[in-house]
CSV table of C-alpha atoms in Angstrom, one decimal:
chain,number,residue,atom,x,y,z
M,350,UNK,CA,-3.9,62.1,-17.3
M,351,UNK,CA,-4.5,59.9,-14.5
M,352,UNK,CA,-1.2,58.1,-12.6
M,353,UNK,CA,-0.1,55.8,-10.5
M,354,UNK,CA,-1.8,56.1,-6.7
M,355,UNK,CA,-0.2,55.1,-3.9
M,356,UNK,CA,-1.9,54.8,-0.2
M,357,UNK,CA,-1.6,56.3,2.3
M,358,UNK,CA,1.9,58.8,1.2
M,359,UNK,CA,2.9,58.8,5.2
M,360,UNK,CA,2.5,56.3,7.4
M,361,UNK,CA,3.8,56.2,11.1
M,362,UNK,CA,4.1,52.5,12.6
M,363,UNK,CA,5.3,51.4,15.9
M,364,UNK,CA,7.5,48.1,15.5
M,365,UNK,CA,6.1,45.2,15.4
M,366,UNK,CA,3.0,46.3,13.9
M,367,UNK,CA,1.4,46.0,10.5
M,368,UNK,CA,1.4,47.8,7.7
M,369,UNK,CA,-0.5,47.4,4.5
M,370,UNK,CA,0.4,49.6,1.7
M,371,UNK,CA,-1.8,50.2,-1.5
M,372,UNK,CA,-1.3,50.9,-5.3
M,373,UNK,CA,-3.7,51.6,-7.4
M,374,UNK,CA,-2.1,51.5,-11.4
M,375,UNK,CA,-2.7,53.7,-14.5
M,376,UNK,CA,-6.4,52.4,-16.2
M,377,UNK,CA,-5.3,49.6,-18.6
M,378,UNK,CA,-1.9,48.7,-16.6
M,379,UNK,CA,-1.6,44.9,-15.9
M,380,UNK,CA,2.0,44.9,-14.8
M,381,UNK,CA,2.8,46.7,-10.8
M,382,UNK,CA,6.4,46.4,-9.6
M,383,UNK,CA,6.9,47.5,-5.8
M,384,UNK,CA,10.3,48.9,-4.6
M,385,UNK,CA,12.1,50.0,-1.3
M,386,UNK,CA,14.3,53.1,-1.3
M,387,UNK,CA,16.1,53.6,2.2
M,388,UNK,CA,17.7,57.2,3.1
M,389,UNK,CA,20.4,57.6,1.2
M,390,UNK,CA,20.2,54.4,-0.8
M,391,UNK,CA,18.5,53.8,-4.6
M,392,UNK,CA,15.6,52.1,-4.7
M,393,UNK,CA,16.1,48.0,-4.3
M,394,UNK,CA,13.4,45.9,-6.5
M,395,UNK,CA,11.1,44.0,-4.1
M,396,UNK,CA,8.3,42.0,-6.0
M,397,UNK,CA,6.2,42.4,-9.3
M,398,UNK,CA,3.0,41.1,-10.5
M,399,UNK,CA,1.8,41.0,-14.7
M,400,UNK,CA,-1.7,39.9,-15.2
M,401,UNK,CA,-2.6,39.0,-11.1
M,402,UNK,CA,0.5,37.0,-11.2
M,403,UNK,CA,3.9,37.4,-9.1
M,404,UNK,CA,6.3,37.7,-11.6
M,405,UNK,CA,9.7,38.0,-10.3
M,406,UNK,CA,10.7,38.8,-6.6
M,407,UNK,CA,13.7,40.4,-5.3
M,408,UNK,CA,14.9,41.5,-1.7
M,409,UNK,CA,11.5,41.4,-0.3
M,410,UNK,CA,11.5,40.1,3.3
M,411,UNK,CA,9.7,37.1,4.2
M,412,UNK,CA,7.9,39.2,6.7
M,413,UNK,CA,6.7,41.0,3.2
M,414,UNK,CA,3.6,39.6,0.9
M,415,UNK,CA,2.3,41.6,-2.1
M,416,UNK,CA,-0.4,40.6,-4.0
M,417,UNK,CA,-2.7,41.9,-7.3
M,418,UNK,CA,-6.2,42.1,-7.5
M,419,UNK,CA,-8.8,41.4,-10.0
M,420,UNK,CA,-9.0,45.2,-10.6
M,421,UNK,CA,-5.4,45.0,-10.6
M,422,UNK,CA,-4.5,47.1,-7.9
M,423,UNK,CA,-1.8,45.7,-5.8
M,424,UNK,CA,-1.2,45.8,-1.8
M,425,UNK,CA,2.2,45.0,0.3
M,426,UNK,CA,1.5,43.5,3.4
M,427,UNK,CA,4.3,43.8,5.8
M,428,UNK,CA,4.3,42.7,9.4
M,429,UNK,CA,6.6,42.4,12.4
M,430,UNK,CA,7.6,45.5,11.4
M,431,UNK,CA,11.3,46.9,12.3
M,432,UNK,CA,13.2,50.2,12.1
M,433,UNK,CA,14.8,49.3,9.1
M,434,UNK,CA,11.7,48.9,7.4
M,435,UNK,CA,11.3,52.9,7.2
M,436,UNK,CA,11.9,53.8,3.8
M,437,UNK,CA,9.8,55.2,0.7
M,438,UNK,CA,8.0,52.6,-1.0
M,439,UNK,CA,7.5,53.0,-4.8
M,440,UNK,CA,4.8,51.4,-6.7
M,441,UNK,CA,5.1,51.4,-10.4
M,442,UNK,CA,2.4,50.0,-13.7
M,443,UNK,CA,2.9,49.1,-16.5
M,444,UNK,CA,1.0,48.3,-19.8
M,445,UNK,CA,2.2,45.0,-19.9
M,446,UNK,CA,6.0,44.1,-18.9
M,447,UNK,CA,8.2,46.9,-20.0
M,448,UNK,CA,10.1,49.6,-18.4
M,449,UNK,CA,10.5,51.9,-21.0
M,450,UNK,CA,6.6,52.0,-20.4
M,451,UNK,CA,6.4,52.0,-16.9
M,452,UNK,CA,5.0,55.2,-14.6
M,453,UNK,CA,6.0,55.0,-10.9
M,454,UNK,CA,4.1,56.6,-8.1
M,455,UNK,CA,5.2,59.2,-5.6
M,456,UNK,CA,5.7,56.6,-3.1
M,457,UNK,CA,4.3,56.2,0.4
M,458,UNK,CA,6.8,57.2,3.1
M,459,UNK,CA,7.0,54.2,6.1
M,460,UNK,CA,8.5,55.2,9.4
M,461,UNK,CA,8.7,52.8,12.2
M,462,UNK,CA,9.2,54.0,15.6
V,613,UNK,CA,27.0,44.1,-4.0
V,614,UNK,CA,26.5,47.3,-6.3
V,615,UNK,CA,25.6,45.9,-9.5
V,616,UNK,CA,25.5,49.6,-11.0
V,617,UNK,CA,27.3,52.3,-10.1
V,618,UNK,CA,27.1,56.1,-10.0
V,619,UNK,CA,30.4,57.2,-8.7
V,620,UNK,CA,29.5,60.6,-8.9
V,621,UNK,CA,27.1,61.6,-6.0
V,622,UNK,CA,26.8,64.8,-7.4
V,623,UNK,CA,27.1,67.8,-10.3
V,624,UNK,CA,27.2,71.4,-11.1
V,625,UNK,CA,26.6,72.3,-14.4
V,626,UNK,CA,25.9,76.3,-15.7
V,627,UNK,CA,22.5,76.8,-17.8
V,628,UNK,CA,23.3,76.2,-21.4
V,629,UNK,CA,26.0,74.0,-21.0
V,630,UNK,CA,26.1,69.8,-21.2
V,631,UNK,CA,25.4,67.8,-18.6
V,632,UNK,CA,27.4,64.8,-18.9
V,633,UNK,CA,26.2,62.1,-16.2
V,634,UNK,CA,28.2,58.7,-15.9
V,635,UNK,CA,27.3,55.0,-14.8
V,636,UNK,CA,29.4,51.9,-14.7
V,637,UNK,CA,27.5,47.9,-14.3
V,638,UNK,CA,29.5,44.9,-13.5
V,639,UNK,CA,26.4,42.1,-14.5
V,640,UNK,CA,27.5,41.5,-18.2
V,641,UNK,CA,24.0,39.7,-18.4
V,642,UNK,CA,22.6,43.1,-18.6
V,643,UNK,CA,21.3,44.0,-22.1
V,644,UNK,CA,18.8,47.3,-21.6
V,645,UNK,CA,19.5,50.2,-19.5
V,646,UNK,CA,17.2,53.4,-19.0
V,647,UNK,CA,17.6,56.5,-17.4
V,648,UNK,CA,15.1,58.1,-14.5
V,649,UNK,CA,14.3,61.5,-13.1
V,650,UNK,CA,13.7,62.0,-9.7
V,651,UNK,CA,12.1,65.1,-7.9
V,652,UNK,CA,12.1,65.3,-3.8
V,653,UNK,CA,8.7,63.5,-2.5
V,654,UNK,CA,8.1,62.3,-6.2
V,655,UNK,CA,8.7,58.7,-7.7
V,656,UNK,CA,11.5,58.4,-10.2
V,657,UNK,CA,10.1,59.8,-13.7
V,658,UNK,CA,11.8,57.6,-16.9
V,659,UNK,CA,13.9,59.4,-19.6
V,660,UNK,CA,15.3,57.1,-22.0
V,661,UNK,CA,16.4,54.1,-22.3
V,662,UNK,CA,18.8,52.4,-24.6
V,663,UNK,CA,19.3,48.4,-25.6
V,664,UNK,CA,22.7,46.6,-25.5
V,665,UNK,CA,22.7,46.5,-29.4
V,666,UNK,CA,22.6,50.1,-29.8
V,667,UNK,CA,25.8,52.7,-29.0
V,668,UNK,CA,23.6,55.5,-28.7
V,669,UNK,CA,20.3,56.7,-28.4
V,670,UNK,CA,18.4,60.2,-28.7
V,671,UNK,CA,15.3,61.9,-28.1
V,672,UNK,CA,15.5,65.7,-28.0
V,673,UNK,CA,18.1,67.3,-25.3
V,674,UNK,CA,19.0,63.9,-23.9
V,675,UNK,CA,21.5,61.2,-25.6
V,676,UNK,CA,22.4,58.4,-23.6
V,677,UNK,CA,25.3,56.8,-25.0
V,678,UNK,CA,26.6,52.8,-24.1
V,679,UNK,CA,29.8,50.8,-24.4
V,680,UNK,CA,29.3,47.8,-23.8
V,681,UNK,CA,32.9,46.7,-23.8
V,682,UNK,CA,34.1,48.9,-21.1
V,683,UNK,CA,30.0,48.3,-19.1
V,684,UNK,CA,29.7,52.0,-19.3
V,685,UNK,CA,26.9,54.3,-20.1
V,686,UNK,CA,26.5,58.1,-20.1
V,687,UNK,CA,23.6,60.4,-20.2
V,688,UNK,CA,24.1,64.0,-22.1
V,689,UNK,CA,21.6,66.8,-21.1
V,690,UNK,CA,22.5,69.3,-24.1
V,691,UNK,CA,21.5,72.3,-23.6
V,692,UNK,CA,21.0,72.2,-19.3
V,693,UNK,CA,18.2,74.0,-17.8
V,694,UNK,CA,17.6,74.8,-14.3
V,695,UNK,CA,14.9,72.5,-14.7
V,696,UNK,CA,16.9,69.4,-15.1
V,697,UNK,CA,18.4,70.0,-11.6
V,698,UNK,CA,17.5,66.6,-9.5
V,699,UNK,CA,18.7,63.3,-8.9
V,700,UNK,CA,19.4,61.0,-11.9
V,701,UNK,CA,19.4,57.4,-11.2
V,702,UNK,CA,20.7,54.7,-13.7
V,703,UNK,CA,19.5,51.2,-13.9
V,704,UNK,CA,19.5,48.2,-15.8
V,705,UNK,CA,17.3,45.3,-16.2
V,706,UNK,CA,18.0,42.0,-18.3
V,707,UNK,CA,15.3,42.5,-21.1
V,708,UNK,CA,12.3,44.7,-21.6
V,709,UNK,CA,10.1,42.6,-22.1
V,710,UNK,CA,8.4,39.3,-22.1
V,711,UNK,CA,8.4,39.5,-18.0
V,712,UNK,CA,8.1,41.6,-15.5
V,713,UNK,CA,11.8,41.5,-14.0
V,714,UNK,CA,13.7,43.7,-11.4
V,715,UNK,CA,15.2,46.7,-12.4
V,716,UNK,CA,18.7,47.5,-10.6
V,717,UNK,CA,19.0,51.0,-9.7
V,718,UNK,CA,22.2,52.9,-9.0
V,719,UNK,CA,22.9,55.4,-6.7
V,720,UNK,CA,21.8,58.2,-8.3
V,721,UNK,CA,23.3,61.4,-9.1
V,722,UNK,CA,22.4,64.9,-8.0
V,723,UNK,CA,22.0,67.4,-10.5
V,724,UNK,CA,22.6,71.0,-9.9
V,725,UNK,CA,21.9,73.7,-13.3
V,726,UNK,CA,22.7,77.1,-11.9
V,727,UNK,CA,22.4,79.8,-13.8
């Protein structure tokens, strides 16, 4: 069964760069939900979208923006970007809002250097 | 502030035996909690989940049970198998449904099934 792709799985970034990440839900999945897991830490909510709209946002960084797409894949944009941005970056969908329901990725792993 | 805790970083259980896997929340607001699966350079995989008006759910090897009064919720692997060995994470969300809202994680919990 297909699941949830993320793009690219590594990515090496000098800071201040960009970085746009990519996530590509399970057929039929309206809901993403994108989250931040430093070394060492659990995984800290950043921003989700339902139906092309954001939903509910967390401790995403102004430097940050997410959006969804008509085909309902969703990208995070993130600029200016600074050590403590490297992390894995989970992106999870949904078949409507609902955990229970809800497949994550296998993450795409940011390192700024 | 660590909404939901897993104050054990880690376990070692022996094949065949329970696996008894702990986490405490301080937001009372909380009313649905679900457990996750995690495998190295994997995203977290879910389990079961349980809603503040149960006490206990089941599906197969794995009962997760919740008091709400004390804001404590346990997961039981019974029997363990080496394949259960990763890290368990806990978290909690206010409702399932309706929106698409934040899910608080814990810390997680290594899980070790020798044999």
């Amino acid at each position: 069964a297909a699941g949830v792709i993320q793009s690219p799985r590594h990515l090496i970034k000098e800071k201040r760069e960009t970085a746009t990440l990519k996530c590509y839900p399970i057929p039929r999945h309206d809901t993403v939900y994108w989250y931040q897991q430093g070394p060492g830490q659990d995984p800290q909510f950043l921003i989700s979208f339902y139906e092309k709209m954001q939903s509910d946002k967390g401790s995403i960084p102004d430097r940050f923006s997410a959006q969804q797409f008509s085909d309902y894949h969703s990208e995070l944009n993130m600029s200016s970007l600074e050590l403590g941005d490297s992390a894995l970056y989970f992106c999870a969908s949904s078949l409507r809002p609902g955990y229970t329901e809800a497949f994550f990725g296998q993450g795409t792993r940011l390192t700024v250097v | 502030d660590q909404q939901v805790k897993q104050n054990s970083p880690s376990l070692s259980v022996q094949e065949g035996r329970i696996s008894i896997l702990n986490c405490d929340y301080t937001n009372s607001m909380f009313d649905y909690f679900l457990w996750y699966k995690k495998y190295p350079a994997e995203g977290p995989t879910f389990l079961i989940s349980i809603s503040s008006i149960k006490d206990k759910n089941e599906d197969g090897r794995f009962t997760v049970f919740l008091n709400k009064s004390a804001k404590h919720l346990s997961l039981h692997i019974v029997p363990s198998q080496p394949g259960d060995s990763a890290v368990y994470f806990c978290a909690a969300s206010v409702g399932n449904t309706g929106t698409a809202s934040k899910l608080t994680f814990g810390t997680g919990t290594r899980l070790q099934v020798t044999l």
